[in-house]
mmCIF file of C-alpha atoms in Angstrom:
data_model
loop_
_atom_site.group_PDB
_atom_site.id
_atom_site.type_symbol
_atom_site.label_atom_id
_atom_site.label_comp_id
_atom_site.label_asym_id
_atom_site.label_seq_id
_atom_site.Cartn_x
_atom_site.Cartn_y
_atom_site.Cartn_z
ATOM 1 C CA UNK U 110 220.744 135.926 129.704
ATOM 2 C CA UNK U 111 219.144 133.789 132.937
ATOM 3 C CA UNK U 112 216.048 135.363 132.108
ATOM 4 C CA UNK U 113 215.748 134.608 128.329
ATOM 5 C CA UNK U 114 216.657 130.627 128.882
ATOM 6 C CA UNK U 115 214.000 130.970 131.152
ATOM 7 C CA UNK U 116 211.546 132.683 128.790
ATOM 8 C CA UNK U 117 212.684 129.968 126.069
ATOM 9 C CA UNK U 118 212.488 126.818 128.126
ATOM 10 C CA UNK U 119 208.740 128.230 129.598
ATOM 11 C CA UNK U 120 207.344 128.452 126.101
ATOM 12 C CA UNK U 121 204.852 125.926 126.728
ATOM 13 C CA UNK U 122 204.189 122.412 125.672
ATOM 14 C CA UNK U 123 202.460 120.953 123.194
ATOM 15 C CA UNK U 124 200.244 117.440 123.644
ATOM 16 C CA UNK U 125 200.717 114.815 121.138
ATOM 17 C CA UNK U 126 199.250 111.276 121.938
ATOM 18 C CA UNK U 127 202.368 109.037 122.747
ATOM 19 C CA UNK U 128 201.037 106.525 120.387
ATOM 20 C CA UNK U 129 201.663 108.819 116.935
ATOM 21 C CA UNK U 130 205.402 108.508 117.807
ATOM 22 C CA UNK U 131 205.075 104.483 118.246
ATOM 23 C CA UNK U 132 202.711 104.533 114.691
ATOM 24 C CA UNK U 133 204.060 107.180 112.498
ATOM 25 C CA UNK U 134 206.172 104.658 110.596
ATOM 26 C CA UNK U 135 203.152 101.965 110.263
ATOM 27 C CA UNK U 136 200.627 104.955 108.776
ATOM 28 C CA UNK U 137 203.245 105.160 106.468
ATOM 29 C CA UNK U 138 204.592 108.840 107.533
ATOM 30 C CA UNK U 139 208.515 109.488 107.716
ATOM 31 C CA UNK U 140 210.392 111.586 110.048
ATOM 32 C CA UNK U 141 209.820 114.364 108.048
ATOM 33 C CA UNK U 142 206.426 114.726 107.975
ATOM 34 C CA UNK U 143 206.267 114.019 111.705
ATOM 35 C CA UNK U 144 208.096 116.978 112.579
ATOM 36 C CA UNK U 145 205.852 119.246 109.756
ATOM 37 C CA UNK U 146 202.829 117.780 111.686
ATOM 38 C CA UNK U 147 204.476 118.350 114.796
ATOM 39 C CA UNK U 148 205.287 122.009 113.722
ATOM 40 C CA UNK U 149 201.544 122.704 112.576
ATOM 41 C CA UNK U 150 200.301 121.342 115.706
ATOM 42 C CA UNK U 151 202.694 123.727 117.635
ATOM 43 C CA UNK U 152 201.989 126.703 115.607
ATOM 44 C CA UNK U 153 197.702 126.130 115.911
ATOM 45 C CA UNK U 154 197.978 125.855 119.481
ATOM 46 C CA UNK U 155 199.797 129.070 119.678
ATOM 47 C CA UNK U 156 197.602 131.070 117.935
ATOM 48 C CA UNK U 157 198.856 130.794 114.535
ATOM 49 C CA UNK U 158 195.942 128.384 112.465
ATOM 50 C CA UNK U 159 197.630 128.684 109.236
ATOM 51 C CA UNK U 160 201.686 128.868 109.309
ATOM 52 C CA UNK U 161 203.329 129.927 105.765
ATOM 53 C CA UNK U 162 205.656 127.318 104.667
ATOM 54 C CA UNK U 163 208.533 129.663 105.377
ATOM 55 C CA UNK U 164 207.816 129.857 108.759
ATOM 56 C CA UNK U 165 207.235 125.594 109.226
ATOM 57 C CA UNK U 166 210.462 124.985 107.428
ATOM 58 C CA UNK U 167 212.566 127.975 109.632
ATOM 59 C CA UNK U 168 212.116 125.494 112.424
ATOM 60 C CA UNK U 169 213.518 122.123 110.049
ATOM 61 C CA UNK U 170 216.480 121.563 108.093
ATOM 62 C CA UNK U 171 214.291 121.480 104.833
ATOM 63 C CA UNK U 172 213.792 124.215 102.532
ATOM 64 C CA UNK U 173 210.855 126.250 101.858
ATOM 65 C CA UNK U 174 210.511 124.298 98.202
ATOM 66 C CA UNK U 175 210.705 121.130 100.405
ATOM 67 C CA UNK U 176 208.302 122.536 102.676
ATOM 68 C CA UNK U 177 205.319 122.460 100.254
ATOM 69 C CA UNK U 178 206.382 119.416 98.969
ATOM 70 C CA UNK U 179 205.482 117.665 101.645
ATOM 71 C CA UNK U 180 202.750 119.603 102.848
ATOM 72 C CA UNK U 181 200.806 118.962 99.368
ATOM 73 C CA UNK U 182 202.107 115.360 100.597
ATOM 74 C CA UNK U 183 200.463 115.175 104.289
ATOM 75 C CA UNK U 184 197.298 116.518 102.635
ATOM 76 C CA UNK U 185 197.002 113.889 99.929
ATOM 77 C CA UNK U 186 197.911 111.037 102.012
ATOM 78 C CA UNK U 187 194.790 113.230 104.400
ATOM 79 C CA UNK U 188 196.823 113.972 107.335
ATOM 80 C CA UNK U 189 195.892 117.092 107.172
ATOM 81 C CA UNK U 190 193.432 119.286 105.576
ATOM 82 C CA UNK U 191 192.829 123.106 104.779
ATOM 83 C CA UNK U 192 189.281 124.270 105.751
ATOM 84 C CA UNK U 193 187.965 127.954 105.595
ATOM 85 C CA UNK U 194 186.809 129.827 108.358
ATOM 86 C CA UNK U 195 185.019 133.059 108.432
ATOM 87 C CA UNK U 196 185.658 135.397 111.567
ATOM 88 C CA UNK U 197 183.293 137.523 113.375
ATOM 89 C CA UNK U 198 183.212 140.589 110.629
ATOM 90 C CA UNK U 199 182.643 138.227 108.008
ATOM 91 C CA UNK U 200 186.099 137.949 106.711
ATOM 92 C CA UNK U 201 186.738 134.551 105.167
ATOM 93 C CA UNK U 202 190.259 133.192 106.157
ATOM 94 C CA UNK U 203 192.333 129.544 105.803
ATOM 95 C CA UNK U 204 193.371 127.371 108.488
ATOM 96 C CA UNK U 205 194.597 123.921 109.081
ATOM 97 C CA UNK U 206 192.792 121.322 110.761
ATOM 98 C CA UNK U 207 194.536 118.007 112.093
ATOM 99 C CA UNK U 208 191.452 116.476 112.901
ATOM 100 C CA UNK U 209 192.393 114.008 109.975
ATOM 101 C CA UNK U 210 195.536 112.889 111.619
ATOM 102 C CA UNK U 211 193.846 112.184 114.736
ATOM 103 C CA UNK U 212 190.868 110.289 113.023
ATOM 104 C CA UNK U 213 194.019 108.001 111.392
ATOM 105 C CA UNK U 214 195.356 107.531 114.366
ATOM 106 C CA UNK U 215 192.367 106.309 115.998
ATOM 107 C CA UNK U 216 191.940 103.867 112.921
ATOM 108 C CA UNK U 217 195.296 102.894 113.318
ATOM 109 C CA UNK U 218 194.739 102.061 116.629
ATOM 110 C CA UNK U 219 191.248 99.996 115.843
ATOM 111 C CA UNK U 220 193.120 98.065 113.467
ATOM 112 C CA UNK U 221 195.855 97.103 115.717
ATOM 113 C CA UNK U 222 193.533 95.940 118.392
ATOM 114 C CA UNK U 223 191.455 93.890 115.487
ATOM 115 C CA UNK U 224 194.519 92.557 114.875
ATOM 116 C CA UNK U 225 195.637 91.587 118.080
ATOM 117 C CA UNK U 226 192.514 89.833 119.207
ATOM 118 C CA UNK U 227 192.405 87.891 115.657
ATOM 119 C CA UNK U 228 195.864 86.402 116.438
ATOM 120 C CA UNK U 229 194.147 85.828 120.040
ATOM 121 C CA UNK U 230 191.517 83.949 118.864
ATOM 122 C CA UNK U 231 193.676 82.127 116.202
ATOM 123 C CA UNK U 232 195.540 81.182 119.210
ATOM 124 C CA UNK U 233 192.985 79.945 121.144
ATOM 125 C CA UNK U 234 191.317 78.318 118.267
ATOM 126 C CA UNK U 235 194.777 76.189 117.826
ATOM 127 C CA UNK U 236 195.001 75.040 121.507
ATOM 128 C CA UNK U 237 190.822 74.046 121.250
ATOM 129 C CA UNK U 238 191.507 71.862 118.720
ATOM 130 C CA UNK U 239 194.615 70.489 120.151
ATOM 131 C CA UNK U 240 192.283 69.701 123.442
ATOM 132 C CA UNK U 241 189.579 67.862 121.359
ATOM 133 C CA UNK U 242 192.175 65.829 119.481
ATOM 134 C CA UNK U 243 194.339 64.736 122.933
ATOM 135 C CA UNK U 244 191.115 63.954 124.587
ATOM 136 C CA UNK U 245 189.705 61.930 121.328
ATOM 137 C CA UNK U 246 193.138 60.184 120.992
ATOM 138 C CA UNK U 247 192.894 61.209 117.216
ATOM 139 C CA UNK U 248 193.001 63.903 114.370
ATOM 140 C CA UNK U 249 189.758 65.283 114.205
ATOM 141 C CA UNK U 250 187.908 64.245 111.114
ATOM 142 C CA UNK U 251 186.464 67.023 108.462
ATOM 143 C CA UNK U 252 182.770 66.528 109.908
ATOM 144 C CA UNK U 253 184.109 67.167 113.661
ATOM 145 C CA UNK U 254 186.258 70.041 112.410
ATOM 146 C CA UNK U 255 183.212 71.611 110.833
ATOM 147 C CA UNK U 256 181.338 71.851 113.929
ATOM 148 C CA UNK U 257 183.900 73.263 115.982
ATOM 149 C CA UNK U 258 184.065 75.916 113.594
ATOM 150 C CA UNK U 259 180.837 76.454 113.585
ATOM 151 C CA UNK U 260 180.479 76.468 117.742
ATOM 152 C CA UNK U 261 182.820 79.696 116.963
ATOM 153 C CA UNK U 262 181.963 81.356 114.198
ATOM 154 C CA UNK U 263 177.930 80.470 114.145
ATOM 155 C CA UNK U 264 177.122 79.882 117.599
ATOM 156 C CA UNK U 265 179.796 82.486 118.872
ATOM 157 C CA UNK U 266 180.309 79.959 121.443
ATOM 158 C CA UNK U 267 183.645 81.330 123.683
ATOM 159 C CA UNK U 268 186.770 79.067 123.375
ATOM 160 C CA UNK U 269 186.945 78.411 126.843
ATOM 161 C CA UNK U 270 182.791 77.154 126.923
ATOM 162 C CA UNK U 271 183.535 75.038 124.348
ATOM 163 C CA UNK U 272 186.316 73.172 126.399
ATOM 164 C CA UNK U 273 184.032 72.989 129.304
ATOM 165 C CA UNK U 274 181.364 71.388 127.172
ATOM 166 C CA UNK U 275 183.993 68.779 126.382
ATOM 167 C CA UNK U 276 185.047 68.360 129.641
ATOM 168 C CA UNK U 277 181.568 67.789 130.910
ATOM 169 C CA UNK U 278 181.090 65.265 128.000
ATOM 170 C CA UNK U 279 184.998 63.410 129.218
ATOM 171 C CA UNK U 280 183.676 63.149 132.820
ATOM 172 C CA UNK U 281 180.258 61.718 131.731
ATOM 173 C CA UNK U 282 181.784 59.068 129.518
ATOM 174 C CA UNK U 283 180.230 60.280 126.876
ATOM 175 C CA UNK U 284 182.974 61.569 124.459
ATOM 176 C CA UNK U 285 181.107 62.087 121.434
ATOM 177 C CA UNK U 286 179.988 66.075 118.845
ATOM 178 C CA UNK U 287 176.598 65.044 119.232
ATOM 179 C CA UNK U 288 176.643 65.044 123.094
ATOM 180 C CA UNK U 289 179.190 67.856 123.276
ATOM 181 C CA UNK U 290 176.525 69.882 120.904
ATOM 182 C CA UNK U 291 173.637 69.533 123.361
ATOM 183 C CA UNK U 292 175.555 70.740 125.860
ATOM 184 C CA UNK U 293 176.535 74.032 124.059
ATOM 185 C CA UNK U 294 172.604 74.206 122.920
ATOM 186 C CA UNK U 295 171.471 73.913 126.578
ATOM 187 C CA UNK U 296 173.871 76.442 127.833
ATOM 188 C CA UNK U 297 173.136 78.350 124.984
ATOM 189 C CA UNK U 298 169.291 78.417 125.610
ATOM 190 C CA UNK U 299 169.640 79.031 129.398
ATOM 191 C CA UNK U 300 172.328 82.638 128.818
ATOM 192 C CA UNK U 301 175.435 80.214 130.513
ATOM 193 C CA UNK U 302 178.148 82.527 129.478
ATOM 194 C CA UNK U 303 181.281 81.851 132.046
ATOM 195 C CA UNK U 304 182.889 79.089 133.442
ATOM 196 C CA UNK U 305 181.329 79.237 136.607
ATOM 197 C CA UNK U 306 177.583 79.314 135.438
ATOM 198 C CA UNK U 307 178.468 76.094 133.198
ATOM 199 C CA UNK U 308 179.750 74.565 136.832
ATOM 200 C CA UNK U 309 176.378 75.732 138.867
ATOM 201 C CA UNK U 310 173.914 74.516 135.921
ATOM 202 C CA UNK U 311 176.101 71.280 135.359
ATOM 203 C CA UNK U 312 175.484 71.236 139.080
ATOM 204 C CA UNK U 313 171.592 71.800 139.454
ATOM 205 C CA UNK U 314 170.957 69.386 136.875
ATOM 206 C CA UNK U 315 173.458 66.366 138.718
ATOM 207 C CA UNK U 316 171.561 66.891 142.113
ATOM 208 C CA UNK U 317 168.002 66.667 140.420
ATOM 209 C CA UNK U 318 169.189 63.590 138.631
ATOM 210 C CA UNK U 319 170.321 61.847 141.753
ATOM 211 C CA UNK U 320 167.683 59.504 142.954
ATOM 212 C CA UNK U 321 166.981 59.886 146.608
ATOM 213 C CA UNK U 322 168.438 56.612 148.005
ATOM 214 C CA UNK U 323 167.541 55.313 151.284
ATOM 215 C CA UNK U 324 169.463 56.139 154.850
ATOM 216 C CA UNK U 325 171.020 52.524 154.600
ATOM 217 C CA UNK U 326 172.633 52.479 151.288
ATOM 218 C CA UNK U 327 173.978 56.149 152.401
ATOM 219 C CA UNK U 328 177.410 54.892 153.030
ATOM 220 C CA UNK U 329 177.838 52.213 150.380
ATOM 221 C CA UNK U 330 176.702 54.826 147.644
ATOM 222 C CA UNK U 331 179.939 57.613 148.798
ATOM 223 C CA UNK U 332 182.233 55.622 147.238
ATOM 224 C CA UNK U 333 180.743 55.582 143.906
ATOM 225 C CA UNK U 334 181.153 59.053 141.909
ATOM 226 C CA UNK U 335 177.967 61.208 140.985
ATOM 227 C CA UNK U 336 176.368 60.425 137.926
ATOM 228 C CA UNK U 337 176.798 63.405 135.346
ATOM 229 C CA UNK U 338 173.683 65.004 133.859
ATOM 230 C CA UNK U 339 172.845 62.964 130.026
ATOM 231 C CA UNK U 340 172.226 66.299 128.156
ATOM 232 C CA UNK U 341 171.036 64.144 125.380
ATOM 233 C CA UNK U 342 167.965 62.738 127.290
ATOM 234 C CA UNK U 343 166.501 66.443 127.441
#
């Protein structure tokens, strides 16, 4: 007896992604199809490509009646699909393919993500305008809320550029769209991507503005602050 618990539990395994369990429900698949699908998938990687519906529903608590039922189901809602085959004598045979499942799956997935990195940038595009409108001291009018839109959507200007463009345009007293624009277009024109580019070519452009001041006025100049580059003279 040992030996056939053994035999049973050493059947094999079969590999599902982890993520069909997690998604079943939002493709819109119940219980019941999961286990068919599961079933098929057992039965094709055992050698058996096309199982009768008497022998998928010997392994459920459904009958053989229910068994086609939802098999014409899973292949309407195209889970599944019946291709033929033709083997090496030239015999032509059926067999199912789950290649549909899988190709769901993966769009399930793909939509998810799109979703996901929508609410993202909703998200981020909530907290940008909350920055401009703390930092202006007021709502944003219709004009203003235009452009940032358009920084996103036209100029696919990153969320987190766009904030450094305003703080660049805070710290050079000059807190204005049209400054804050120029900005974006410079960065824009010379490929600044990242935070820390904006910092080195905010940089560059500060020490070439700085006038070279003689070795006297050295020490009474520290205490002032470095004048920011005026993006609008370019």
């Amino acid at each position: 007896m040992k030996t056939n618990i053994l035999s049973w539990l050493q059947e094999g395994n079969i590999t599902v992604p982890a993520v069909l369990f997690s998604e079943y429900r939002n493709m819109n698949l119940n219980e019941y199809e999961l286990v068919l699908l599961l079933n098929i998938i057992t039965f094709i990687e055992k050698g058996n490509d096309f199982p009768t519906p008497e022998e998928l529903s010997s392994r459920m608590t459904i009958t053989v009646s229910e068994c086609n039922d939802i098999l014409r189901r899973l292949i309407q809602k195209g889970f599944i699909e019946i291709i033929d085959e033709y083997s090496s004598e030239g015999i032509r045979f059926e067999k199912y393919s789950v290649q549909p499942l899988w190709e769901r799956l993966v769009e399930q997935f793909l939509m998810k993500n799109k979703q996901s990195q929508e609410v993202t940038k909703k998200a981020d595009e909530s907290d940008l305008y909350t920055c401009f409108e703390k930092e202006f001291g007021r709502p944003l009018s219709p004009f203003e809320c235009e452009s940032l839109a358009m920084w996103m959507d036209d100029d696919h200007h990153d969320p987190i550029i766009i904030k450094a463009a305003l703080r660049e345009s805070v710290m050079s007293g000059k807190l204005n769209f049209r400054y804050i624009d120029r900005i974006l277009f410079e960065w824009k024109k010379n490929g600044i991507k990242t935070i820390e580019q904006a910092k080195n070519h905010g940089r560059k452009f500060r020490q070439k503005q700085t006038p070279n001041r003689p070795a006297q006025d050295t020490q009474a100049s520290s205490t002032h602050s470095v004048p920011f580059y005026n993006w609008l003279e370019q």
